[in-house]
Amino acid sequence: MLIHSNLFSQPINEFAAKSYLRTGNSDGYISPFIDVVGSSMNSSGFSYLYDSIQKFHIYVGLNVTSAFIPGSMQSFDGVTEEPFSPEITVANAPTVFGSNSALTAVDQTGNAYVFPGGFGINRVNLLFPSLQIGNFFNTNLSFRFLALDFGGDLKSIKLFGGGIQHFISPYWGAKDYFVGVGASYNQIKIGEYLTGNSILAQVNAGQQKGIFNYYGFAALQKNKYEFFYADAENGDGSVVYEGDQPIRFGLGGGIQLWKFYLHAEGSGFKPVVASVGFGLRFK
């Protein structure tokens, strides 16, 4: 997996934990991260390798995803809290992807409320291996696993996922198109600082034309992430958050060239995620 190195180069420090993870501003700051990483892991989870004559196949490949972070996910309307008085709303406070510069508000008595800066990121890239086994009983099974050990503060990134894709169009004798339903589960662990779980359910439809195939899909996702923080004063702890973008739509296609299968996919709407895959398909 490849992800912007600045984003996880250090744990959630004590200042950020107190400023956001346990305040009313936490959702605005953290939720873009959950939606971007969760949507990226849920992208290109299925290769839609449909085979009407039910030939067994194994596909082994690599997928690369790139999530483009819009300006609306780089800032939010923050709210000051006690002892700041009176409470005010501050526009354009940085999210985790926002400006590196902190934003400070000062009240009439001189109290300052600081909105910490983000990491200044407008794109997040992921790379992961994938394995698919099918097509038996109109069903494909997909798997992905990756474990990287970096040492230092980051320590490790671990990713595990699995999915099932079942084609339902053969039940009514469809010949010129396919319709399928599927579900997947992905988990990501980043050192001692984060554990994230993503669940996806979707329906898709497309056509297989010789060596080409194309498809569209609609999906419902739920991303739930637990962040662990350090606090020397009150003790270490964790906070659980969920993403704000549950619905996704996408289009994609692929081509089979001898034993090689290449595919590309785009999905949205927030964030927009592009993915490409390349691998070997054995029948």
mmCIF file of C-alpha atoms in Angstrom:
data_model
loop_
_atom_site.group_PDB
_atom_site.id
_atom_site.type_symbol
_atom_site.label_atom_id
_atom_site.label_comp_id
_atom_site.label_asym_id
_atom_site.label_seq_id
_atom_site.Cartn_x
_atom_site.Cartn_y
_atom_site.Cartn_z
ATOM 1 C CA MET A 1 0.000 0.000 0.000
ATOM 2 C CA LEU A 2 1.221 3.485 -0.791
ATOM 3 C CA ILE A 3 -0.276 6.460 1.003
ATOM 4 C CA HIS A 4 0.947 10.029 1.422
ATOM 5 C CA SER A 5 3.902 9.725 3.789
ATOM 6 C CA ASN A 6 3.085 12.892 5.783
ATOM 7 C CA LEU A 7 -0.347 11.640 6.758
ATOM 8 C CA PHE A 8 0.860 8.872 9.078
ATOM 9 C CA SER A 9 4.437 9.890 9.751
ATOM 10 C CA GLN A 10 3.617 10.486 13.420
ATOM 11 C CA PRO A 11 0.951 9.489 15.943
ATOM 12 C CA ILE A 12 -1.950 11.754 16.887
ATOM 13 C CA ASN A 13 -0.158 14.086 19.275
ATOM 14 C CA GLU A 14 -1.510 15.324 22.584
ATOM 15 C CA PHE A 15 -2.412 18.793 21.287
ATOM 16 C CA ALA A 16 -4.403 17.454 18.344
ATOM 17 C CA ALA A 17 -6.121 14.883 20.554
ATOM 18 C CA LYS A 18 -7.303 17.525 22.997
ATOM 19 C CA SER A 19 -8.176 19.987 20.227
ATOM 20 C CA TYR A 20 -10.282 17.655 18.130
ATOM 21 C CA LEU A 21 -10.738 14.016 18.993
ATOM 22 C CA ARG A 22 -12.855 14.773 22.076
ATOM 23 C CA THR A 23 -14.583 18.017 21.034
ATOM 24 C CA GLY A 24 -17.475 19.107 18.849
ATOM 25 C CA ASN A 25 -15.055 19.818 15.997
ATOM 26 C CA SER A 26 -13.890 16.217 15.720
ATOM 27 C CA ASP A 27 -16.332 15.119 13.022
ATOM 28 C CA GLY A 28 -15.513 18.017 10.716
ATOM 29 C CA TYR A 29 -11.782 17.406 11.070
ATOM 30 C CA ILE A 30 -11.688 13.590 10.883
ATOM 31 C CA SER A 31 -14.624 12.502 8.677
ATOM 32 C CA PRO A 32 -12.951 13.465 5.344
ATOM 33 C CA PHE A 33 -10.109 11.075 6.172
ATOM 34 C CA ILE A 34 -12.564 8.252 6.878
ATOM 35 C CA ASP A 35 -14.476 8.852 3.645
ATOM 36 C CA VAL A 36 -11.326 9.102 1.484
ATOM 37 C CA VAL A 37 -9.531 6.011 2.818
ATOM 38 C CA GLY A 38 -12.727 3.975 3.104
ATOM 39 C CA SER A 39 -13.871 4.835 -0.434
ATOM 40 C CA SER A 40 -10.396 4.068 -1.792
ATOM 41 C CA MET A 41 -10.330 0.638 -0.171
ATOM 42 C CA ASN A 42 -13.833 -0.065 -1.485
ATOM 43 C CA SER A 43 -12.860 0.896 -5.048
ATOM 44 C CA SER A 44 -11.994 -1.770 -7.589
ATOM 45 C CA GLY A 45 -12.969 -4.467 -5.117
ATOM 46 C CA PHE A 46 -14.569 -6.519 -7.889
ATOM 47 C CA SER A 47 -13.129 -7.153 -11.347
ATOM 48 C CA TYR A 48 -16.477 -8.222 -12.869
ATOM 49 C CA LEU A 49 -14.906 -11.197 -14.589
ATOM 50 C CA TYR A 50 -18.134 -12.728 -15.790
ATOM 51 C CA ASP A 51 -18.065 -16.025 -17.667
ATOM 52 C CA SER A 52 -21.400 -17.277 -19.017
ATOM 53 C CA ILE A 53 -20.053 -20.786 -19.593
ATOM 54 C CA GLN A 54 -18.928 -21.057 -15.969
ATOM 55 C CA LYS A 55 -15.217 -21.615 -16.519
ATOM 56 C CA PHE A 56 -13.093 -21.678 -13.390
ATOM 57 C CA HIS A 57 -10.491 -18.912 -13.225
ATOM 58 C CA ILE A 58 -7.928 -17.417 -10.869
ATOM 59 C CA TYR A 59 -6.934 -13.766 -11.132
ATOM 60 C CA VAL A 60 -3.830 -12.379 -9.386
ATOM 61 C CA GLY A 61 -2.992 -8.707 -9.778
ATOM 62 C CA LEU A 62 -2.312 -5.256 -8.409
ATOM 63 C CA ASN A 63 -4.778 -2.397 -7.985
ATOM 64 C CA VAL A 64 -3.851 1.267 -7.699
ATOM 65 C CA THR A 65 -6.384 3.839 -6.499
ATOM 66 C CA SER A 66 -6.122 7.618 -6.423
ATOM 67 C CA ALA A 67 -8.628 9.694 -4.436
ATOM 68 C CA PHE A 68 -8.885 13.358 -5.425
ATOM 69 C CA ILE A 69 -9.732 15.507 -2.417
ATOM 70 C CA PRO A 70 -11.987 18.482 -3.237
ATOM 71 C CA GLY A 71 -11.785 21.817 -1.445
ATOM 72 C CA SER A 72 -14.975 21.016 0.457
ATOM 73 C CA MET A 73 -13.121 18.157 2.188
ATOM 74 C CA GLN A 74 -10.139 20.342 3.085
ATOM 75 C CA SER A 75 -11.993 22.802 5.320
ATOM 76 C CA PHE A 76 -15.048 22.965 7.577
ATOM 77 C CA ASP A 77 -16.943 25.417 9.769
ATOM 78 C CA GLY A 78 -15.394 25.079 13.220
ATOM 79 C CA VAL A 79 -16.988 26.180 16.485
ATOM 80 C CA THR A 80 -15.085 27.679 19.429
ATOM 81 C CA GLU A 81 -15.586 26.180 22.883
ATOM 82 C CA GLU A 82 -15.102 27.180 26.534
ATOM 83 C CA PRO A 83 -13.428 29.227 27.884
ATOM 84 C CA PHE A 84 -13.765 31.134 24.592
ATOM 85 C CA SER A 85 -16.753 33.505 24.876
ATOM 86 C CA PRO A 86 -19.034 34.160 23.165
ATOM 87 C CA GLU A 87 -19.055 30.985 21.068
ATOM 88 C CA ILE A 88 -18.573 31.737 17.378
ATOM 89 C CA THR A 89 -18.414 29.779 14.124
ATOM 90 C CA VAL A 90 -15.121 30.055 12.247
ATOM 91 C CA ALA A 91 -15.224 29.364 8.508
ATOM 92 C CA ASN A 92 -12.501 27.470 6.618
ATOM 93 C CA ALA A 93 -10.928 25.669 9.575
ATOM 94 C CA PRO A 94 -8.536 23.028 8.169
ATOM 95 C CA THR A 95 -9.534 19.382 8.066
ATOM 96 C CA VAL A 96 -6.924 16.640 8.304
ATOM 97 C CA PHE A 97 -6.300 17.211 4.559
ATOM 98 C CA GLY A 98 -6.403 21.005 4.799
ATOM 99 C CA SER A 99 -3.841 23.771 5.041
ATOM 100 C CA ASN A 100 -0.734 23.229 7.159
ATOM 101 C CA SER A 101 -1.369 26.584 8.861
ATOM 102 C CA ALA A 102 -3.353 26.692 12.094
ATOM 103 C CA LEU A 103 -6.314 29.054 12.374
ATOM 104 C CA THR A 104 -6.651 31.140 15.545
ATOM 105 C CA ALA A 105 -9.695 33.012 16.867
ATOM 106 C CA VAL A 106 -9.415 35.537 19.754
ATOM 107 C CA ASP A 107 -12.343 36.614 21.933
ATOM 108 C CA GLN A 108 -12.967 39.945 23.660
ATOM 109 C CA THR A 109 -11.052 38.946 26.798
ATOM 110 C CA GLY A 110 -7.996 37.750 24.886
ATOM 111 C CA ASN A 111 -8.689 34.011 25.025
ATOM 112 C CA ALA A 112 -7.411 32.265 21.910
ATOM 113 C CA TYR A 113 -8.941 29.180 20.304
ATOM 114 C CA VAL A 114 -6.633 27.376 17.891
ATOM 115 C CA PHE A 115 -7.819 25.134 15.049
ATOM 116 C CA PRO A 116 -4.747 22.973 14.225
ATOM 117 C CA GLY A 117 -3.561 22.781 10.647
ATOM 118 C CA GLY A 118 -3.900 19.726 8.442
ATOM 119 C CA PHE A 119 -1.369 17.955 6.226
ATOM 120 C CA GLY A 120 -1.935 19.953 3.010
ATOM 121 C CA ILE A 121 -2.902 16.922 0.894
ATOM 122 C CA ASN A 122 -5.093 16.983 -2.221
ATOM 123 C CA ARG A 123 -4.702 13.350 -3.293
ATOM 124 C CA VAL A 124 -4.303 9.989 -1.569
ATOM 125 C CA ASN A 125 -2.916 6.957 -3.438
ATOM 126 C CA LEU A 126 -3.246 3.312 -2.412
ATOM 127 C CA LEU A 127 -1.675 0.213 -3.932
ATOM 128 C CA PHE A 128 -2.646 -3.305 -2.937
ATOM 129 C CA PRO A 129 -2.501 -6.841 -4.342
ATOM 130 C CA SER A 130 -5.707 -8.688 -5.153
ATOM 131 C CA LEU A 131 -6.773 -12.274 -5.697
ATOM 132 C CA GLN A 132 -10.016 -13.458 -7.277
ATOM 133 C CA ILE A 133 -11.352 -16.986 -7.627
ATOM 134 C CA GLY A 134 -14.406 -17.893 -9.721
ATOM 135 C CA ASN A 135 -16.617 -18.344 -11.675
ATOM 136 C CA PHE A 136 -18.478 -21.163 -9.965
ATOM 137 C CA PHE A 137 -22.220 -21.172 -9.332
ATOM 138 C CA ASN A 138 -22.280 -17.651 -10.818
ATOM 139 C CA THR A 139 -20.021 -16.456 -8.007
ATOM 140 C CA ASN A 140 -16.594 -14.804 -7.716
ATOM 141 C CA LEU A 141 -14.631 -14.487 -4.460
ATOM 142 C CA SER A 142 -12.114 -11.662 -4.010
ATOM 143 C CA PHE A 143 -9.340 -11.219 -1.429
ATOM 144 C CA ARG A 144 -6.654 -8.685 -0.599
ATOM 145 C CA PHE A 145 -3.945 -8.652 2.051
ATOM 146 C CA LEU A 146 -0.911 -6.505 2.711
ATOM 147 C CA ALA A 147 1.374 -6.022 5.708
ATOM 148 C CA LEU A 148 4.240 -3.519 5.748
ATOM 149 C CA ASP A 149 6.597 -2.901 8.667
ATOM 150 C CA PHE A 150 8.214 0.561 8.692
ATOM 151 C CA GLY A 151 9.569 0.751 12.231
ATOM 152 C CA GLY A 152 9.756 4.108 14.004
ATOM 153 C CA ASP A 153 6.571 5.951 14.921
ATOM 154 C CA LEU A 154 4.583 4.650 11.957
ATOM 155 C CA LYS A 155 5.506 1.022 12.750
ATOM 156 C CA SER A 156 3.230 -0.855 10.347
ATOM 157 C CA ILE A 157 0.306 -0.793 7.944
ATOM 158 C CA LYS A 158 -1.879 -3.872 7.609
ATOM 159 C CA LEU A 159 -4.748 -4.330 5.183
ATOM 160 C CA PHE A 160 -7.096 -7.275 4.877
ATOM 161 C CA GLY A 161 -10.239 -7.587 2.796
ATOM 162 C CA GLY A 162 -12.637 -10.024 1.219
ATOM 163 C CA GLY A 163 -15.662 -9.867 -1.020
ATOM 164 C CA ILE A 164 -18.261 -11.943 -2.813
ATOM 165 C CA GLN A 165 -19.847 -11.205 -6.187
ATOM 166 C CA HIS A 166 -22.896 -13.188 -7.324
ATOM 167 C CA PHE A 167 -24.341 -12.846 -10.826
ATOM 168 C CA ILE A 168 -28.140 -13.052 -10.767
ATOM 169 C CA SER A 169 -28.883 -12.461 -14.473
ATOM 170 C CA PRO A 170 -28.476 -16.185 -15.403
ATOM 171 C CA TYR A 171 -31.589 -16.905 -13.331
ATOM 172 C CA TRP A 172 -33.756 -15.257 -15.979
ATOM 173 C CA GLY A 173 -31.672 -16.449 -18.927
ATOM 174 C CA ALA A 174 -29.909 -13.189 -19.803
ATOM 175 C CA LYS A 175 -27.429 -13.621 -22.671
ATOM 176 C CA ASP A 176 -26.332 -10.136 -23.731
ATOM 177 C CA TYR A 177 -25.674 -8.575 -20.339
ATOM 178 C CA PHE A 178 -24.966 -9.431 -16.721
ATOM 179 C CA VAL A 179 -26.403 -8.200 -13.423
ATOM 180 C CA GLY A 180 -24.762 -8.946 -10.102
ATOM 181 C CA VAL A 181 -24.918 -8.189 -6.411
ATOM 182 C CA GLY A 182 -22.009 -8.172 -4.035
ATOM 183 C CA ALA A 183 -20.638 -7.321 -0.626
ATOM 184 C CA SER A 184 -17.159 -6.742 0.756
ATOM 185 C CA TYR A 185 -15.345 -6.083 4.006
ATOM 186 C CA ASN A 186 -11.999 -4.301 4.409
ATOM 187 C CA GLN A 187 -9.942 -3.583 7.502
ATOM 188 C CA ILE A 188 -6.915 -1.328 7.820
ATOM 189 C CA LYS A 189 -4.600 -1.036 10.828
ATOM 190 C CA ILE A 190 -1.961 1.676 11.081
ATOM 191 C CA GLY A 191 0.489 1.047 13.883
ATOM 192 C CA GLU A 192 -1.051 1.629 17.278
ATOM 193 C CA TYR A 193 -2.962 4.685 16.128
ATOM 194 C CA LEU A 194 -5.865 3.575 13.952
ATOM 195 C CA THR A 195 -8.113 0.627 13.164
ATOM 196 C CA GLY A 196 -10.646 1.099 10.382
ATOM 197 C CA ASN A 197 -13.433 -1.135 9.099
ATOM 198 C CA SER A 198 -15.303 -0.668 5.817
ATOM 199 C CA ILE A 199 -18.402 -2.562 4.682
ATOM 200 C CA LEU A 200 -19.801 -2.272 1.163
ATOM 201 C CA ALA A 201 -22.946 -3.626 -0.516
ATOM 202 C CA GLN A 202 -23.599 -3.013 -4.199
ATOM 203 C CA VAL A 203 -25.533 -3.888 -7.338
ATOM 204 C CA ASN A 204 -23.910 -3.798 -10.764
ATOM 205 C CA ALA A 205 -24.725 -4.387 -14.412
ATOM 206 C CA GLY A 206 -22.686 -4.604 -17.598
ATOM 207 C CA GLN A 207 -21.829 -6.475 -20.750
ATOM 208 C CA GLN A 208 -19.103 -8.823 -21.910
ATOM 209 C CA LYS A 209 -18.174 -8.266 -25.573
ATOM 210 C CA GLY A 210 -15.448 -10.673 -26.628
ATOM 211 C CA ILE A 211 -12.276 -9.583 -24.860
ATOM 212 C CA PHE A 212 -13.920 -6.395 -23.551
ATOM 213 C CA ASN A 213 -16.300 -5.774 -20.673
ATOM 214 C CA TYR A 214 -17.848 -2.673 -19.168
ATOM 215 C CA TYR A 215 -20.115 -2.078 -16.190
ATOM 216 C CA GLY A 216 -21.768 0.399 -13.868
ATOM 217 C CA PHE A 217 -22.609 0.075 -10.200
ATOM 218 C CA ALA A 218 -24.359 1.685 -7.251
ATOM 219 C CA ALA A 219 -23.036 1.010 -3.757
ATOM 220 C CA LEU A 220 -23.799 1.659 -0.119
ATOM 221 C CA GLN A 221 -20.795 1.816 2.218
ATOM 222 C CA LYS A 222 -20.260 2.176 5.950
ATOM 223 C CA ASN A 223 -16.838 3.247 7.196
ATOM 224 C CA LYS A 224 -16.121 3.058 10.928
ATOM 225 C CA TYR A 225 -12.692 4.021 12.284
ATOM 226 C CA GLU A 226 -11.211 3.995 15.783
ATOM 227 C CA PHE A 227 -8.438 6.498 16.551
ATOM 228 C CA PHE A 228 -6.090 5.965 19.471
ATOM 229 C CA TYR A 229 -4.507 8.975 21.193
ATOM 230 C CA ALA A 230 -1.942 9.766 23.858
ATOM 231 C CA ASP A 231 -2.807 12.029 26.796
ATOM 232 C CA ALA A 232 -0.282 12.287 29.610
ATOM 233 C CA GLU A 233 -2.706 14.273 31.793
ATOM 234 C CA ASN A 234 -5.909 12.208 31.590
ATOM 235 C CA GLY A 235 -4.658 8.914 30.233
ATOM 236 C CA ASP A 236 -4.546 7.377 26.775
ATOM 237 C CA GLY A 237 -7.778 6.463 25.023
ATOM 238 C CA SER A 238 -9.620 6.083 21.753
ATOM 239 C CA VAL A 239 -12.537 7.624 19.857
ATOM 240 C CA VAL A 240 -14.732 6.007 17.171
ATOM 241 C CA TYR A 241 -16.023 7.916 14.150
ATOM 242 C CA GLU A 242 -18.015 7.055 11.040
ATOM 243 C CA GLY A 243 -17.814 8.479 7.521
ATOM 244 C CA ASP A 244 -20.335 10.957 6.093
ATOM 245 C CA GLN A 245 -20.506 9.692 2.488
ATOM 246 C CA PRO A 246 -22.442 6.368 2.366
ATOM 247 C CA ILE A 247 -23.542 6.321 -1.303
ATOM 248 C CA ARG A 248 -21.275 5.776 -4.302
ATOM 249 C CA PHE A 249 -21.747 5.308 -8.050
ATOM 250 C CA GLY A 250 -19.181 4.204 -10.611
ATOM 251 C CA LEU A 251 -18.320 3.100 -14.130
ATOM 252 C CA GLY A 252 -15.546 0.812 -15.301
ATOM 253 C CA GLY A 253 -14.278 -1.560 -17.915
ATOM 254 C CA GLY A 254 -11.624 -4.108 -18.720
ATOM 255 C CA ILE A 255 -9.876 -6.001 -21.464
ATOM 256 C CA GLN A 256 -8.526 -9.560 -21.577
ATOM 257 C CA LEU A 257 -5.249 -9.902 -23.546
ATOM 258 C CA TRP A 258 -4.173 -13.530 -23.531
ATOM 259 C CA LYS A 259 -3.495 -14.255 -19.839
ATOM 260 C CA PHE A 260 -3.417 -10.568 -18.887
ATOM 261 C CA TYR A 261 -6.442 -8.648 -17.633
ATOM 262 C CA LEU A 262 -6.409 -4.849 -17.431
ATOM 263 C CA HIS A 263 -9.218 -2.821 -15.922
ATOM 264 C CA ALA A 264 -10.004 0.752 -14.907
ATOM 265 C CA GLU A 265 -12.747 2.282 -12.799
ATOM 266 C CA GLY A 266 -13.985 5.673 -11.673
ATOM 267 C CA SER A 267 -16.390 6.323 -8.804
ATOM 268 C CA GLY A 268 -17.817 9.259 -6.910
ATOM 269 C CA PHE A 269 -19.021 11.571 -5.913
ATOM 270 C CA LYS A 270 -17.172 12.703 -2.810
ATOM 271 C CA PRO A 271 -14.360 11.971 -3.135
ATOM 272 C CA VAL A 272 -13.815 11.029 -6.764
ATOM 273 C CA VAL A 273 -11.678 7.878 -6.870
ATOM 274 C CA ALA A 274 -9.902 6.559 -9.952
ATOM 275 C CA SER A 275 -8.432 3.059 -10.003
ATOM 276 C CA VAL A 276 -6.551 0.854 -12.418
ATOM 277 C CA GLY A 277 -5.637 -2.797 -12.166
ATOM 278 C CA PHE A 278 -3.332 -5.212 -13.926
ATOM 279 C CA GLY A 279 -2.936 -8.918 -13.425
ATOM 280 C CA LEU A 280 -2.852 -12.474 -14.684
ATOM 281 C CA ARG A 281 -6.013 -14.479 -15.217
ATOM 282 C CA PHE A 282 -5.705 -18.250 -15.534
ATOM 283 C CA LYS A 283 -8.560 -20.476 -16.750
#
